[in-house]
Coordinates of C-alpha atoms in Angstrom, one line a residue:
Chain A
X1 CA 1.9 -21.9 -2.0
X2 CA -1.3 -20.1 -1.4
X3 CA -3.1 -18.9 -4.9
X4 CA -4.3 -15.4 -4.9
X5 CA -7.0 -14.5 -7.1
X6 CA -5.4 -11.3 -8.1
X7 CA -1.8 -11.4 -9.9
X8 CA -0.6 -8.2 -8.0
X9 CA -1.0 -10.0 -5.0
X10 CA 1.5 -12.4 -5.7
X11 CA 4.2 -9.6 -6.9
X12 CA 3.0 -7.4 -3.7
X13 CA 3.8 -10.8 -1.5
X14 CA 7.5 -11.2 -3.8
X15 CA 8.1 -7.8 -3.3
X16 CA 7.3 -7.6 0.7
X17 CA 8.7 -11.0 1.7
X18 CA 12.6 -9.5 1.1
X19 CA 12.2 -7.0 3.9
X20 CA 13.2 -8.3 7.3
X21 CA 10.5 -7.4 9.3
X22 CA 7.3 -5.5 8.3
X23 CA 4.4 -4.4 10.3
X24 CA 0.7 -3.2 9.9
X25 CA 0.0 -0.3 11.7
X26 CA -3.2 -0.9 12.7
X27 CA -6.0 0.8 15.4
X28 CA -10.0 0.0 15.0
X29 CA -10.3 3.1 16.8
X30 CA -9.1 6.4 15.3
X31 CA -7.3 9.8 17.0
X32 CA -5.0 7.2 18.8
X33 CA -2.1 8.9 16.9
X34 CA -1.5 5.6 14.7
X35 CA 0.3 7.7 11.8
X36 CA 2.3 10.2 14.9
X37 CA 4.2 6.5 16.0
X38 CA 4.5 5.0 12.8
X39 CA 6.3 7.9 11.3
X40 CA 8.4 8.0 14.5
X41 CA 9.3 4.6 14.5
X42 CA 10.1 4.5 10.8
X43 CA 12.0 7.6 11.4
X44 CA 14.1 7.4 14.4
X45 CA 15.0 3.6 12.7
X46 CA 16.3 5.4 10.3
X47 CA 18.4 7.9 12.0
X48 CA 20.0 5.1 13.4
X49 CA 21.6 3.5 10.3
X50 CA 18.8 0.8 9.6
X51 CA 17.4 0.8 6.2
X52 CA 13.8 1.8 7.2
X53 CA 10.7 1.9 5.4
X54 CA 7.1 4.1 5.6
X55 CA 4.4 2.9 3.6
X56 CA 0.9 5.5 3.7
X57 CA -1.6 3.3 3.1
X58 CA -4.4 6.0 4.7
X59 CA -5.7 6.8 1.2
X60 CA -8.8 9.2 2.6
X61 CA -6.7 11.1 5.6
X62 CA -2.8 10.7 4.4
X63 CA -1.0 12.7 6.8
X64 CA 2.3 11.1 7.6
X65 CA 3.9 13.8 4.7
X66 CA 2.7 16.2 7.2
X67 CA 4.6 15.0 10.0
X68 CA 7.4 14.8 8.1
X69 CA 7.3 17.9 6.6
X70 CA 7.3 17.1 3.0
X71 CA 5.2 19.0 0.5
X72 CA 3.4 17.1 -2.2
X73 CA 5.8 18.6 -4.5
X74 CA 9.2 17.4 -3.0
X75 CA 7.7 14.0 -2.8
X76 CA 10.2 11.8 -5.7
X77 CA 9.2 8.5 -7.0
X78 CA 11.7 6.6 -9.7
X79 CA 10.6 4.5 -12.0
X80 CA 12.9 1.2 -12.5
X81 CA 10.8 -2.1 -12.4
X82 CA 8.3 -0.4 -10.8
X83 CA 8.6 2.1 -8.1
X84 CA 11.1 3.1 -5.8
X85 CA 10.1 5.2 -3.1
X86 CA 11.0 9.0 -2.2
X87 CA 14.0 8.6 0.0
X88 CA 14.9 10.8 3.3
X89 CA 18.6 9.9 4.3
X90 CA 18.0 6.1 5.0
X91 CA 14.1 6.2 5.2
X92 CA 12.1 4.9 2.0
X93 CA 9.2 6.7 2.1
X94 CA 5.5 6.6 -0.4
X95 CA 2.4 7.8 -0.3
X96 CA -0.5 8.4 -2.8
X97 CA -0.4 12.6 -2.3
X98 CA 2.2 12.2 -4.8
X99 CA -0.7 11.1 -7.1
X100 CA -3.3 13.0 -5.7
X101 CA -1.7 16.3 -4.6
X102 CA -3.4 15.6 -1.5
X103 CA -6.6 16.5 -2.7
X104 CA -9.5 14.7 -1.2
X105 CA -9.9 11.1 -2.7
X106 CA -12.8 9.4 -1.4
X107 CA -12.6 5.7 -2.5
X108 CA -15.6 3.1 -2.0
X109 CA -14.7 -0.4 -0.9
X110 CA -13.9 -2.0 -4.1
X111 CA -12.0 1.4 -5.6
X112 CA -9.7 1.1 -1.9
X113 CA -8.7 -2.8 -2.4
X114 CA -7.6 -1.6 -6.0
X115 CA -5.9 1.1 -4.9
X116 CA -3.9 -1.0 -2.4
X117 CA -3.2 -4.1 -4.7
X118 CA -1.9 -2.3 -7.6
X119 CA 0.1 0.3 -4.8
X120 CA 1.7 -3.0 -3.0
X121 CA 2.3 -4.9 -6.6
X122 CA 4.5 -1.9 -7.7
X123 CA 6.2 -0.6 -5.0
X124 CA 10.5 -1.7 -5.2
X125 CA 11.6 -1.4 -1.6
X126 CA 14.8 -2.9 -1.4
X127 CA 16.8 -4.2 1.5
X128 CA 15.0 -2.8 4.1
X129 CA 15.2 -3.8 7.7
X130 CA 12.2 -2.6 8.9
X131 CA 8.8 -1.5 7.0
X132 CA 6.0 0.2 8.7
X133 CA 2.7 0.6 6.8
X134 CA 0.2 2.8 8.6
X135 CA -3.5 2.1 7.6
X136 CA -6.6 4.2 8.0
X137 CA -8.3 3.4 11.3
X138 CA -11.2 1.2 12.1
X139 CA -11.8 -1.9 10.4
X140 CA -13.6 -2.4 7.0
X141 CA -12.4 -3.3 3.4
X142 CA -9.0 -1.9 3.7
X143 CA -7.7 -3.4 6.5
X144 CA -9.2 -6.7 6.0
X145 CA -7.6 -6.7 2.9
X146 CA -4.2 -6.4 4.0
X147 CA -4.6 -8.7 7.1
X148 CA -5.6 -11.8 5.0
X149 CA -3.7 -11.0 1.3
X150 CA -0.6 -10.3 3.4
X151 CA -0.7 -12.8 5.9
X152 CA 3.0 -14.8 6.5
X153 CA 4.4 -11.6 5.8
X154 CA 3.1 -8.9 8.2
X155 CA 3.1 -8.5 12.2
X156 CA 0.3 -6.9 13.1
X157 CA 1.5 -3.7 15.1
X158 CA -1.8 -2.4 17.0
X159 CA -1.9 1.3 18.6
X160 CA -4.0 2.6 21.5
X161 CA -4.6 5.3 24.2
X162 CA -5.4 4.1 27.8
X163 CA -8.9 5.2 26.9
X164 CA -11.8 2.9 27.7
X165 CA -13.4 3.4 24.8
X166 CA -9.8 2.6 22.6
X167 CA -9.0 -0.4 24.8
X168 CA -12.7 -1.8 23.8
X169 CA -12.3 -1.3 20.2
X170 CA -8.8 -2.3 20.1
X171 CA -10.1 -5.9 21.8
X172 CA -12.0 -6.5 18.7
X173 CA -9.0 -6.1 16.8
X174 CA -7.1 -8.6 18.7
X175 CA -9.8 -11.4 18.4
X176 CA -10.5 -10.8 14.3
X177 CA -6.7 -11.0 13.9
X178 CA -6.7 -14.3 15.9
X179 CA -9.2 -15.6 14.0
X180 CA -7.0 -14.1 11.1
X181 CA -4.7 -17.4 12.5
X182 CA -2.2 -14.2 13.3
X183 CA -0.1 -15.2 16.6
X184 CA 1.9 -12.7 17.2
X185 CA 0.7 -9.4 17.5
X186 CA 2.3 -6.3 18.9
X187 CA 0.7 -3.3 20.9
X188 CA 1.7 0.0 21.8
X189 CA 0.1 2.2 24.7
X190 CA -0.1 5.7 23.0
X191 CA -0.5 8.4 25.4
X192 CA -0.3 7.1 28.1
X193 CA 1.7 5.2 31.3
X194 CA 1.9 1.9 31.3
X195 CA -1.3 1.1 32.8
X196 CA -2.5 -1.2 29.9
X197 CA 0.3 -3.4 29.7
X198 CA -1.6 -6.0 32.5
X199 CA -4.7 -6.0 30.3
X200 CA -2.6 -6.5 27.0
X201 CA -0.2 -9.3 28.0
X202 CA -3.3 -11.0 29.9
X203 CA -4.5 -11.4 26.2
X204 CA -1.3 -12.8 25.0
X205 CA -0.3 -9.4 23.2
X206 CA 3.2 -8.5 23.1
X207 CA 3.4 -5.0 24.9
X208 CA 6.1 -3.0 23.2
X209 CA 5.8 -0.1 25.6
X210 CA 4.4 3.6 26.4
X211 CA 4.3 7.1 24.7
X212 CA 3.2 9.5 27.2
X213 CA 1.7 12.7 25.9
X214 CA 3.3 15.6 25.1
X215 CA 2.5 19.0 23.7
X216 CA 5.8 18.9 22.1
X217 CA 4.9 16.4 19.3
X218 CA 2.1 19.1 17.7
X219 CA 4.5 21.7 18.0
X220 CA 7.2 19.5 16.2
X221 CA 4.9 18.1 13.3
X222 CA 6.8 18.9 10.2
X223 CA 10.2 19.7 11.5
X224 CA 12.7 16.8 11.1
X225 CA 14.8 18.3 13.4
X226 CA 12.5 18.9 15.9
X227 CA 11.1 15.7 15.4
X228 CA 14.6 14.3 16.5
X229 CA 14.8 16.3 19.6
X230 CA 11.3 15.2 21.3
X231 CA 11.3 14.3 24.8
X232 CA 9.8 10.7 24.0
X233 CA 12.6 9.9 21.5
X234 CA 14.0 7.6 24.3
X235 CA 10.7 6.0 24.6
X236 CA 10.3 5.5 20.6
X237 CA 14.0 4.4 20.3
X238 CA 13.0 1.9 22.9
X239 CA 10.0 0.5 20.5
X240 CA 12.3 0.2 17.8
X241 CA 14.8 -1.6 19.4
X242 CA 12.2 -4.2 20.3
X243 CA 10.8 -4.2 16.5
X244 CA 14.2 -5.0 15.6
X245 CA 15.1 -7.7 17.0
Chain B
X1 CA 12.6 0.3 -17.4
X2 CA 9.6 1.4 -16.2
X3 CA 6.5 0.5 -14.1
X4 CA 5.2 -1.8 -16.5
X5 CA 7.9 -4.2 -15.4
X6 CA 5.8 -4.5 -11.9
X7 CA 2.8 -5.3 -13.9
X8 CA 4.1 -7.7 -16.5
X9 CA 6.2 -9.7 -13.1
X10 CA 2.1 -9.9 -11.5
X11 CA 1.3 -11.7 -14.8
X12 CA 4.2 -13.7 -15.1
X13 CA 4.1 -15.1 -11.2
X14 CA 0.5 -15.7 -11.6
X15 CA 0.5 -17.7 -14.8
X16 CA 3.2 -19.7 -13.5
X17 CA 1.4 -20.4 -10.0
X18 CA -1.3 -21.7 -11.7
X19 CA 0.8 -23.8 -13.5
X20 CA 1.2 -22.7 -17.4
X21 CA 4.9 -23.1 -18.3
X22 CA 4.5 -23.7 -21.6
X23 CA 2.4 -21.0 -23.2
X24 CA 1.6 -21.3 -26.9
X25 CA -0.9 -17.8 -27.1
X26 CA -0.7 -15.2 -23.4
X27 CA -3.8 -12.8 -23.9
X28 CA -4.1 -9.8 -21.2
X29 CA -6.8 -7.6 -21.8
X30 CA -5.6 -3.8 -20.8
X31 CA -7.7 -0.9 -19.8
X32 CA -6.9 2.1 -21.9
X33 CA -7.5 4.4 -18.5
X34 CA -3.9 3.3 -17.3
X35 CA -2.1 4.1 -20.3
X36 CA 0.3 1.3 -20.5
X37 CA 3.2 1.0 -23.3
X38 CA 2.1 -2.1 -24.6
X39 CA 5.0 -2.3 -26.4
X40 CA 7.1 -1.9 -23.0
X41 CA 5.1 -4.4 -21.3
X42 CA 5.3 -7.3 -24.3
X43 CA 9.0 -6.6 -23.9
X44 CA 9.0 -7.0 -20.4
X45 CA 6.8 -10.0 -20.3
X46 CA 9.1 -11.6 -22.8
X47 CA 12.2 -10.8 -20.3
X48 CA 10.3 -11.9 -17.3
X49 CA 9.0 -15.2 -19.1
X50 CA 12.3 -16.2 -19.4
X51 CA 13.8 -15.4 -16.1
X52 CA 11.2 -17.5 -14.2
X53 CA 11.0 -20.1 -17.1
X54 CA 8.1 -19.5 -18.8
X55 CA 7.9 -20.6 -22.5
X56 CA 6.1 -17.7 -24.2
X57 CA 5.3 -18.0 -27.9
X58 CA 2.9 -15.2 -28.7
X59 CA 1.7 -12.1 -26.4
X60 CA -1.5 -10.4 -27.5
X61 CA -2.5 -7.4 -25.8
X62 CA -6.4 -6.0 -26.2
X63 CA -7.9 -2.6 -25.4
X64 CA -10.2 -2.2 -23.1
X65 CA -12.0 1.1 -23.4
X66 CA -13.0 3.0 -20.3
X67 CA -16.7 3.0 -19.1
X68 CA -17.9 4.4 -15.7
X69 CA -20.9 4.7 -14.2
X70 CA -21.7 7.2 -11.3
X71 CA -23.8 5.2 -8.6
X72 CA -26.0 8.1 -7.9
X73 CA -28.0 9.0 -10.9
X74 CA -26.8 6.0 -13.0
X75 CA -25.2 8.4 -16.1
X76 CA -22.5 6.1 -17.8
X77 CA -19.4 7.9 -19.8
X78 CA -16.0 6.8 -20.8
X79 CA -12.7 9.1 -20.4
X80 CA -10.1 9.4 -23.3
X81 CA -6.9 9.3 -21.6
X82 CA -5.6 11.2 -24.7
X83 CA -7.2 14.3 -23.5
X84 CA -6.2 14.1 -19.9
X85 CA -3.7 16.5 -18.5
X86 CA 0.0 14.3 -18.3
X87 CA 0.2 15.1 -14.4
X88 CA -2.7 13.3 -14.2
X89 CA -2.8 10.9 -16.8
X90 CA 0.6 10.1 -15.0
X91 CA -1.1 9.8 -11.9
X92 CA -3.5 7.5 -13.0
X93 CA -1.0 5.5 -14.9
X94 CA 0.3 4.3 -11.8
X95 CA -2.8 4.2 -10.0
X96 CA -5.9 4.1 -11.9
X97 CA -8.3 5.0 -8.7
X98 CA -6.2 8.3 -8.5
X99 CA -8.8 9.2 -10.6
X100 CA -11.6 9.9 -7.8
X101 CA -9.1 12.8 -6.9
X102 CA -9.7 14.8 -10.4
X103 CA -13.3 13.6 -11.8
X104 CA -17.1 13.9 -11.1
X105 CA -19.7 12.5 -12.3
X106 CA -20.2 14.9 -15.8
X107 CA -23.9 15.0 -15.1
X108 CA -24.4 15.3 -11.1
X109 CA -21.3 15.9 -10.2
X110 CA -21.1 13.0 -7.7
X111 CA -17.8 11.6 -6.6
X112 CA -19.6 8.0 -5.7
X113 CA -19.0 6.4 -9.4
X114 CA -17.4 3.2 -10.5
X115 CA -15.1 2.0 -13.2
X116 CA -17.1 -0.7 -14.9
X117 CA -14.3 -1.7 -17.2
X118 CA -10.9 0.1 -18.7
X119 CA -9.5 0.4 -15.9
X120 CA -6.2 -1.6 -16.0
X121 CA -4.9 -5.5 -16.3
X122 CA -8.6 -7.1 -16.5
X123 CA -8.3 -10.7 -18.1
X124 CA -5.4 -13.1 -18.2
X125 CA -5.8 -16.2 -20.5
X126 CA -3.4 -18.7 -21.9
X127 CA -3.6 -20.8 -25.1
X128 CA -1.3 -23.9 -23.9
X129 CA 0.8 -26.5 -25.9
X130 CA -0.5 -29.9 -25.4

């Protein structure tokens, strides 16, 4: 068994290891729409009858409450051996706004790994078939923290745009989460066509698939319903029926 | 039961990774910032010891009193959780760093401050039968 220095750690690990299948939501480079797919993902999963999970882990710029619509106020947490997350229909759903009523929370390095340990290390989220945990972008203290306390439990799930400059950044990622010893790692072209799955599978990444741009997401953000009725729902439900399986 | 539980199952897992299953004295030291129920939290440790078979003789459970130190102009102050508003002191209870979204700095008014100590589980040791 690996020994963590930090006892949350190992309850954070107990906790996570009972889900089926979770995944970092990660992007070195930010504006890629990280949050936009993770939310999707976690959502649509859920519309479909599988126990799904959405973890905020963007402590600086939450915004996944946005997109789904939730005011800080309607967000509910229980407390039974810790915490069990707001729930919407089948999605389990936390965030620190509850905590912070989204005011701005600016947390150093040191203050962030807290934040995330003691977050993970009381968080219930039972029988779950798919988590998604979206994370700030870039990568610094936050992200490193995750990708080597929660290795053997994660999949790293990386998000970019077609964009040079996201595809460069992104390639960093790739080699620091090999080096991580991570294997497997997923990638989804955001906005865009398809034209980076050559570049992505030539580097041994798993590409998921495309989400073209629409105008319609912006106008959607906050609206479950709407949110349902996008034109790239086909496109999403394809991504989570390859996460699934 | 409440979040304690979480807390007091982190202690539990790590004593037992590190190979302590027969405890004569467990000593956590706990910063007063989170306002933990220590009597929630012996009970729970107590429960949890026994489900992951843990012989526990005696839980002591020490204060910590906050201190923080803003990184700017070096000013040092400690908070009284007492005289914290319960939405927040609720907040922080879960997590301590929530803080950063309520307080400044008393004297500059800087956000970029630390918690030097108080802030929540900081010490673990273990008196062991021979």
């Amino acid at each position: 068994m690996m020994f963590m220095s930090d006892p949350r750690l190992l309850r954070a690990l107990k906790t996570l290891s009972k889900i089926k299948r979770v995944y970092l939501v990660l992007s070195s480079k930010g504006g890629v729409g990280k949050s936009t797919i993770a939310t999707l993902i976690a959502f649509y999963a859920s519309s479909r009858g599988v126990p799904s999970g959405l973890l905020d882990l963007d402590f600086v710029n939450p915004s996944t409450h946005v997109i789904l619509g939730l005011r800080v106020e309607d967000i509910k947490y229980i407390e039974e051996k810790g915490v069990i997350p707001h729930r919407i229909g089948l999605l389990s759903y936390f965030t620190i706004v509850a905590y912070t009523r989204d005011l701005p929370l600016a947390l150093s390095g040191e203050n962030a790994r807290n934040a995330l340990r003691e977050l993970l290390s009381i968080v219930n989220w039972d029988n779950l078939e798919l988590l998604l945990i979206d994370t700030p972008p870039g990568i610094s203290d936050e992200q490193l923290e995750l990708i080597y306390a929660l290795r053997g439990v994660i999949k790293p799930l990386l998000i970019t745009t077609p964009s040079r400059l996201a595809w460069h950044s992104v390639s960093k990622l790739i080699e620091l989460l090999r080096g991580a010893g991570y294997e497997e790692l997923y990638l989804v072209e955001n906005m865009g066509n398809g034209e980076l799955r050559y570049l992505v599978e030539k580097q041994g990444v798993k590409y998921l698939g495309y989400v073209p741009y629409i105008k319609q997401i912006e106008d959607s953000i906050g609206d479950l319903n709407k949110l349902l009725q996008l034109n790239v729902r086909a496109n999403i439900d394809e991504l989570v029926s390859k996460l699934l399986v | 039961m409440v979040h304690e539980w979480a807390l007091a199952e982190s202690i539990i897992l790590y004593i037992k990774q590190q190979g302590y299953v027969n405890i004569k004295k467990l000593r956590v030291c706990i910063g007063v910032l989170q306002s933990i129920d220590k009597e929630i939290l012996n009970y729970a440790l107590r429960e949890l010891a026994e489900e992951y078979g843990v012989k526990l003789d005696k839980v002591e459970l020490v204060d910590e009193y906050p201190l923080l130190k803003c990184n700017v102009c070096g000013f040092m102050w400690s908070i009284n959780p007492s005289e914290i508003s319960d939405d927040v002191r609720e907040a922080i209870h879960f997590i301590p760093e929530a803080i950063y979204a309520y307080y400044k700095c008393p004297r500059c008014g800087s956000l970029d401050y630390s918690i030097v100590k108080g802030r929540g589980i900081s010490e673990i040791s273990v008196d062991v039968h021979e």
